[in-house]
Amino acid sequence: MMENSFDFALALPEIVLLISAALVLLFDAFNKGENRHSTFVLSLVSLVIVACVTLWQWNADMYGTSFSGLYVVDPLSHFLKFVSYIAVAVTLIYGRGYAEDRGLLQNGGELYTLTLMALLGQMLMISAGSLLMAYLGLELMSFALYALVALRREHQASVEAAMKYFVLGALASGIFLYGMSMIYGATGTLNLGQIAAAISTGEANHLTLVFGVVFIVAGLGFKLTAAPFHMWTPDVYQGAPTTVALVIAAAPKLAAVAMALRLLIEALHGIAIDWQPMLMLLAIASLVIGNLTAIMQTNFKRMLAFSTVSHMGFIFLGFMAGVGADGLVNEDAYGASLFYAVIYVLTTLSTFGLMLVLSRQGFECENIDDFKGLNRRHPILAFVLLLSMFSLAGIPPLAGFYAKLAILQAVIGAGYISVAIVAVLMSLIGAFYYLRVVKVAYFDEPEEKNAEPLSLGWVTGGILSLNGLLVLVYGILPSGLLALCVQVIRDSLVFY
């Protein structure tokens, strides 16, 4: 374990990514956006280099804190950063053809630069050792995402979605910042470890602390798209270009989960009895509102947006079940939530990836009816869609089933039987709209505009097939990934 006020070696992945993003921006500027393929390749190479640096650090057991405790490196940060690199790389590969067809690259490679900067913000959130670092990472990520949503400046729906996202995001940031100020007032520090120590010794002002936690939970609820803070999600998913929607839907959820683990579970573990009821309300509201509203959607992106709300409810259930009535920590529950988040991102990549590869010049695949007859046009894509929908619905033997099972076991083990029953009932309701998509793809006749056969590039088709296969593999053999998730929790989080 290395302790150094300014150990730049620990922050090497962020430094490399920042330099890479600057190089991508300069390369694009000097080429005036003409060599778009090279910009795309340079972005992917940057992600590969950063991934190699992170794997080297992880393998060399490079753990510790830097920048006077603002920045933390531990197994949890290495794991989530590596998964985030994969998610962003796959997003760029899926979305390249779509971005070119929709003119997202006509003014240069802002798509790639802003995506890398959003990833940098996520990495800071994942390694936050202080409330200040968590906020800085959150804002860096958010501002990049606001700009990405408005990338199609001539597209009214995108501009409108960006404005909604910006206004509500600014409100959520203000709420989160106010909660930070109250926690600082109650404990006299912004460092997460020192906050936990102040709570354990009884030095913190309990009433002020609880008020601060209310605002912190509200801010986290917005970033994790939990009800009732989900209002922005369907409009932004629908209005944003599908490539950008996938950028928002995948990797940022991992960063938000990491921030929730560090803030609620590590720093504020001592007052779990106060924030557990809040998470229970958010979880139940997300499950009910998300599933019931998704049933009524005909737009596939809006359906996935409300589906996301319901899945975040499951993640909150795992957080809620992590501390029993006796005050003992159940690390398996937190590991189950982390596992659920990874599986959710894996499945989200495949669902949005299907929309991206099915969209073409002059045709936007975003409605459920656009999948009609997909099995006749391209059986492999239809099968990937089936695996993704079954996984999201929690049907065995897909990964989503085991993720839900792990959460429900933790919830029942913590004694929340009635909450587990609600979660099961809502999952049964949610299965309806997932199975409806499968029915459309396999049993409906293709519409005239979608009647022609589909052809895919071998790279995109191969990665999409592998994506769907992993959803199946992690359902049949989930123990390795789940054990890794539990282990990084045990090796990273300190409970006072």
PDB file of C-alpha atoms in Angstrom, residues 75-195:
ATOM      1  CA  PRO A  75      -9.251  -3.143  -6.668  1.00  0.00           C
ATOM      2  CA  LEU A  76     -12.729  -1.601  -7.029  1.00  0.00           C
ATOM      3  CA  SER A  77     -11.386   1.331  -9.048  1.00  0.00           C
ATOM      4  CA  HIS A  78      -9.264  -0.917 -11.269  1.00  0.00           C
ATOM      5  CA  PHE A  79     -12.176  -3.260 -11.949  1.00  0.00           C
ATOM      6  CA  LEU A  80     -14.772  -0.599 -12.761  1.00  0.00           C
ATOM      7  CA  LYS A  81     -12.387   1.465 -14.849  1.00  0.00           C
ATOM      8  CA  PHE A  82     -11.475  -1.563 -16.945  1.00  0.00           C
ATOM      9  CA  VAL A  83     -15.142  -2.426 -17.534  1.00  0.00           C
ATOM     10  CA  SER A  84     -15.778   1.234 -18.430  1.00  0.00           C
ATOM     11  CA  TYR A  85     -13.012   1.166 -21.062  1.00  0.00           C
ATOM     12  CA  ILE A  86     -14.607  -1.885 -22.657  1.00  0.00           C
ATOM     13  CA  ALA A  87     -18.060  -0.280 -22.600  1.00  0.00           C
ATOM     14  CA  VAL A  88     -16.828   2.935 -24.240  1.00  0.00           C
ATOM     15  CA  ALA A  89     -14.788   1.086 -26.867  1.00  0.00           C
ATOM     16  CA  VAL A  90     -17.747  -1.120 -27.814  1.00  0.00           C
ATOM     17  CA  THR A  91     -19.982   1.958 -27.925  1.00  0.00           C
ATOM     18  CA  LEU A  92     -17.666   3.686 -30.395  1.00  0.00           C
ATOM     19  CA  ILE A  93     -17.447   0.574 -32.582  1.00  0.00           C
ATOM     20  CA  TYR A  94     -21.223   0.100 -32.653  1.00  0.00           C
ATOM     21  CA  GLY A  95     -21.892   3.772 -33.262  1.00  0.00           C
ATOM     22  CA  ARG A  96     -19.281   4.588 -35.910  1.00  0.00           C
ATOM     23  CA  GLY A  97     -21.461   3.864 -38.954  1.00  0.00           C
ATOM     24  CA  TYR A  98     -24.464   5.571 -37.378  1.00  0.00           C
ATOM     25  CA  ALA A  99     -22.423   8.671 -36.560  1.00  0.00           C
ATOM     26  CA  GLU A 100     -21.175   8.963 -40.133  1.00  0.00           C
ATOM     27  CA  ASP A 101     -24.651   8.474 -41.632  1.00  0.00           C
ATOM     28  CA  ARG A 102     -26.209  11.079 -39.328  1.00  0.00           C
ATOM     29  CA  GLY A 103     -23.523  13.714 -39.881  1.00  0.00           C
ATOM     30  CA  LEU A 104     -22.261  13.623 -36.298  1.00  0.00           C
ATOM     31  CA  LEU A 105     -18.701  13.803 -37.635  1.00  0.00           C
ATOM     32  CA  GLN A 106     -19.204  16.473 -40.297  1.00  0.00           C
ATOM     33  CA  ASN A 107     -17.742  19.195 -38.075  1.00  0.00           C
ATOM     34  CA  GLY A 108     -14.902  17.033 -36.795  1.00  0.00           C
ATOM     35  CA  GLY A 109     -14.361  14.392 -34.171  1.00  0.00           C
ATOM     36  CA  GLU A 110     -16.085  16.050 -31.220  1.00  0.00           C
ATOM     37  CA  LEU A 111     -17.957  12.794 -30.665  1.00  0.00           C
ATOM     38  CA  TYR A 112     -14.737  10.958 -29.843  1.00  0.00           C
ATOM     39  CA  THR A 113     -13.097  13.742 -27.838  1.00  0.00           C
ATOM     40  CA  LEU A 114     -16.182  14.416 -25.717  1.00  0.00           C
ATOM     41  CA  THR A 115     -16.715  10.696 -25.126  1.00  0.00           C
ATOM     42  CA  LEU A 116     -13.133  10.358 -23.862  1.00  0.00           C
ATOM     43  CA  MET A 117     -13.588  13.405 -21.611  1.00  0.00           C
ATOM     44  CA  ALA A 118     -16.814  11.933 -20.238  1.00  0.00           C
ATOM     45  CA  LEU A 119     -14.875   8.733 -19.514  1.00  0.00           C
ATOM     46  CA  LEU A 120     -12.214  10.779 -17.710  1.00  0.00           C
ATOM     47  CA  GLY A 121     -14.909  12.232 -15.470  1.00  0.00           C
ATOM     48  CA  GLN A 122     -16.210   8.740 -14.771  1.00  0.00           C
ATOM     49  CA  MET A 123     -12.729   7.589 -13.799  1.00  0.00           C
ATOM     50  CA  LEU A 124     -12.431  10.447 -11.307  1.00  0.00           C
ATOM     51  CA  MET A 125     -15.807   9.498  -9.829  1.00  0.00           C
ATOM     52  CA  ILE A 126     -14.700   5.874  -9.499  1.00  0.00           C
ATOM     53  CA  SER A 127     -11.470   6.870  -7.715  1.00  0.00           C
ATOM     54  CA  ALA A 128     -12.963   9.633  -5.577  1.00  0.00           C
ATOM     55  CA  GLY A 129     -11.572   9.675  -2.045  1.00  0.00           C
ATOM     56  CA  SER A 130     -13.283  12.947  -1.236  1.00  0.00           C
ATOM     57  CA  LEU A 131     -16.641  14.565  -1.813  1.00  0.00           C
ATOM     58  CA  LEU A 132     -14.815  17.272  -3.742  1.00  0.00           C
ATOM     59  CA  MET A 133     -13.272  14.797  -6.199  1.00  0.00           C
ATOM     60  CA  ALA A 134     -16.620  13.043  -6.627  1.00  0.00           C
ATOM     61  CA  TYR A 135     -18.226  16.371  -7.529  1.00  0.00           C
ATOM     62  CA  LEU A 136     -15.458  17.392  -9.945  1.00  0.00           C
ATOM     63  CA  GLY A 137     -15.648  14.042 -11.737  1.00  0.00           C
ATOM     64  CA  LEU A 138     -19.435  14.252 -11.861  1.00  0.00           C
ATOM     65  CA  GLU A 139     -19.371  17.706 -13.446  1.00  0.00           C
ATOM     66  CA  LEU A 140     -16.668  16.800 -15.966  1.00  0.00           C
ATOM     67  CA  MET A 141     -18.706  13.801 -17.087  1.00  0.00           C
ATOM     68  CA  SER A 142     -21.989  15.717 -17.125  1.00  0.00           C
ATOM     69  CA  PHE A 143     -20.795  18.672 -19.196  1.00  0.00           C
ATOM     70  CA  ALA A 144     -19.321  16.341 -21.809  1.00  0.00           C
ATOM     71  CA  LEU A 145     -22.618  14.430 -21.980  1.00  0.00           C
ATOM     72  CA  TYR A 146     -24.669  17.649 -22.299  1.00  0.00           C
ATOM     73  CA  ALA A 147     -22.590  18.632 -25.330  1.00  0.00           C
ATOM     74  CA  LEU A 148     -22.843  15.150 -26.845  1.00  0.00           C
ATOM     75  CA  VAL A 149     -26.647  15.159 -26.684  1.00  0.00           C
ATOM     76  CA  ALA A 150     -26.727  18.463 -28.607  1.00  0.00           C
ATOM     77  CA  LEU A 151     -24.176  17.315 -31.194  1.00  0.00           C
ATOM     78  CA  ARG A 152     -26.804  17.375 -33.970  1.00  0.00           C
ATOM     79  CA  ARG A 153     -27.361  21.106 -33.717  1.00  0.00           C
ATOM     80  CA  GLU A 154     -29.872  21.179 -36.580  1.00  0.00           C
ATOM     81  CA  HIS A 155     -31.991  18.423 -35.021  1.00  0.00           C
ATOM     82  CA  GLN A 156     -34.734  19.941 -32.870  1.00  0.00           C
ATOM     83  CA  ALA A 157     -35.339  16.832 -30.741  1.00  0.00           C
ATOM     84  CA  SER A 158     -31.643  16.576 -29.850  1.00  0.00           C
ATOM     85  CA  VAL A 159     -31.363  20.235 -28.884  1.00  0.00           C
ATOM     86  CA  GLU A 160     -34.525  19.990 -26.794  1.00  0.00           C
ATOM     87  CA  ALA A 161     -33.235  16.843 -25.067  1.00  0.00           C
ATOM     88  CA  ALA A 162     -29.907  18.558 -24.349  1.00  0.00           C
ATOM     89  CA  MET A 163     -31.650  21.550 -22.764  1.00  0.00           C
ATOM     90  CA  LYS A 164     -33.780  19.306 -20.549  1.00  0.00           C
ATOM     91  CA  TYR A 165     -30.744  17.275 -19.555  1.00  0.00           C
ATOM     92  CA  PHE A 166     -28.716  20.404 -18.798  1.00  0.00           C
ATOM     93  CA  VAL A 167     -31.399  22.126 -16.704  1.00  0.00           C
ATOM     94  CA  LEU A 168     -32.296  19.046 -14.666  1.00  0.00           C
ATOM     95  CA  GLY A 169     -28.632  18.034 -14.411  1.00  0.00           C
ATOM     96  CA  ALA A 170     -27.722  21.468 -13.053  1.00  0.00           C
ATOM     97  CA  LEU A 171     -30.538  21.162 -10.506  1.00  0.00           C
ATOM     98  CA  ALA A 172     -29.307  17.732  -9.432  1.00  0.00           C
ATOM     99  CA  SER A 173     -25.728  19.002  -9.153  1.00  0.00           C
ATOM    100  CA  GLY A 174     -26.904  21.855  -6.957  1.00  0.00           C
ATOM    101  CA  ILE A 175     -28.786  19.430  -4.726  1.00  0.00           C
ATOM    102  CA  PHE A 176     -25.737  17.178  -4.483  1.00  0.00           C
ATOM    103  CA  LEU A 177     -23.453  20.145  -3.725  1.00  0.00           C
ATOM    104  CA  TYR A 178     -25.798  21.371  -0.984  1.00  0.00           C
ATOM    105  CA  GLY A 179     -25.742  17.927   0.592  1.00  0.00           C
ATOM    106  CA  MET A 180     -21.942  17.992   0.472  1.00  0.00           C
ATOM    107  CA  SER A 181     -21.876  21.333   2.282  1.00  0.00           C
ATOM    108  CA  MET A 182     -24.127  20.013   5.052  1.00  0.00           C
ATOM    109  CA  ILE A 183     -21.972  16.908   5.518  1.00  0.00           C
ATOM    110  CA  TYR A 184     -18.901  19.140   5.672  1.00  0.00           C
ATOM    111  CA  GLY A 185     -20.637  21.278   8.271  1.00  0.00           C
ATOM    112  CA  ALA A 186     -21.529  18.197  10.319  1.00  0.00           C
ATOM    113  CA  THR A 187     -18.122  16.492  10.174  1.00  0.00           C
ATOM    114  CA  GLY A 188     -15.630  19.261   9.379  1.00  0.00           C
ATOM    115  CA  THR A 189     -14.103  17.334   6.458  1.00  0.00           C
ATOM    116  CA  LEU A 190     -14.719  16.321   2.851  1.00  0.00           C
ATOM    117  CA  ASN A 191     -12.477  13.225   2.980  1.00  0.00           C
ATOM    118  CA  LEU A 192     -14.593  10.068   2.877  1.00  0.00           C
ATOM    119  CA  GLY A 193     -12.471   8.139   5.379  1.00  0.00           C
ATOM    120  CA  GLN A 194     -12.430  11.045   7.821  1.00  0.00           C
ATOM    121  CA  ILE A 195     -16.203  11.445   7.482  1.00  0.00           C
TER     122      ILE A 195
END
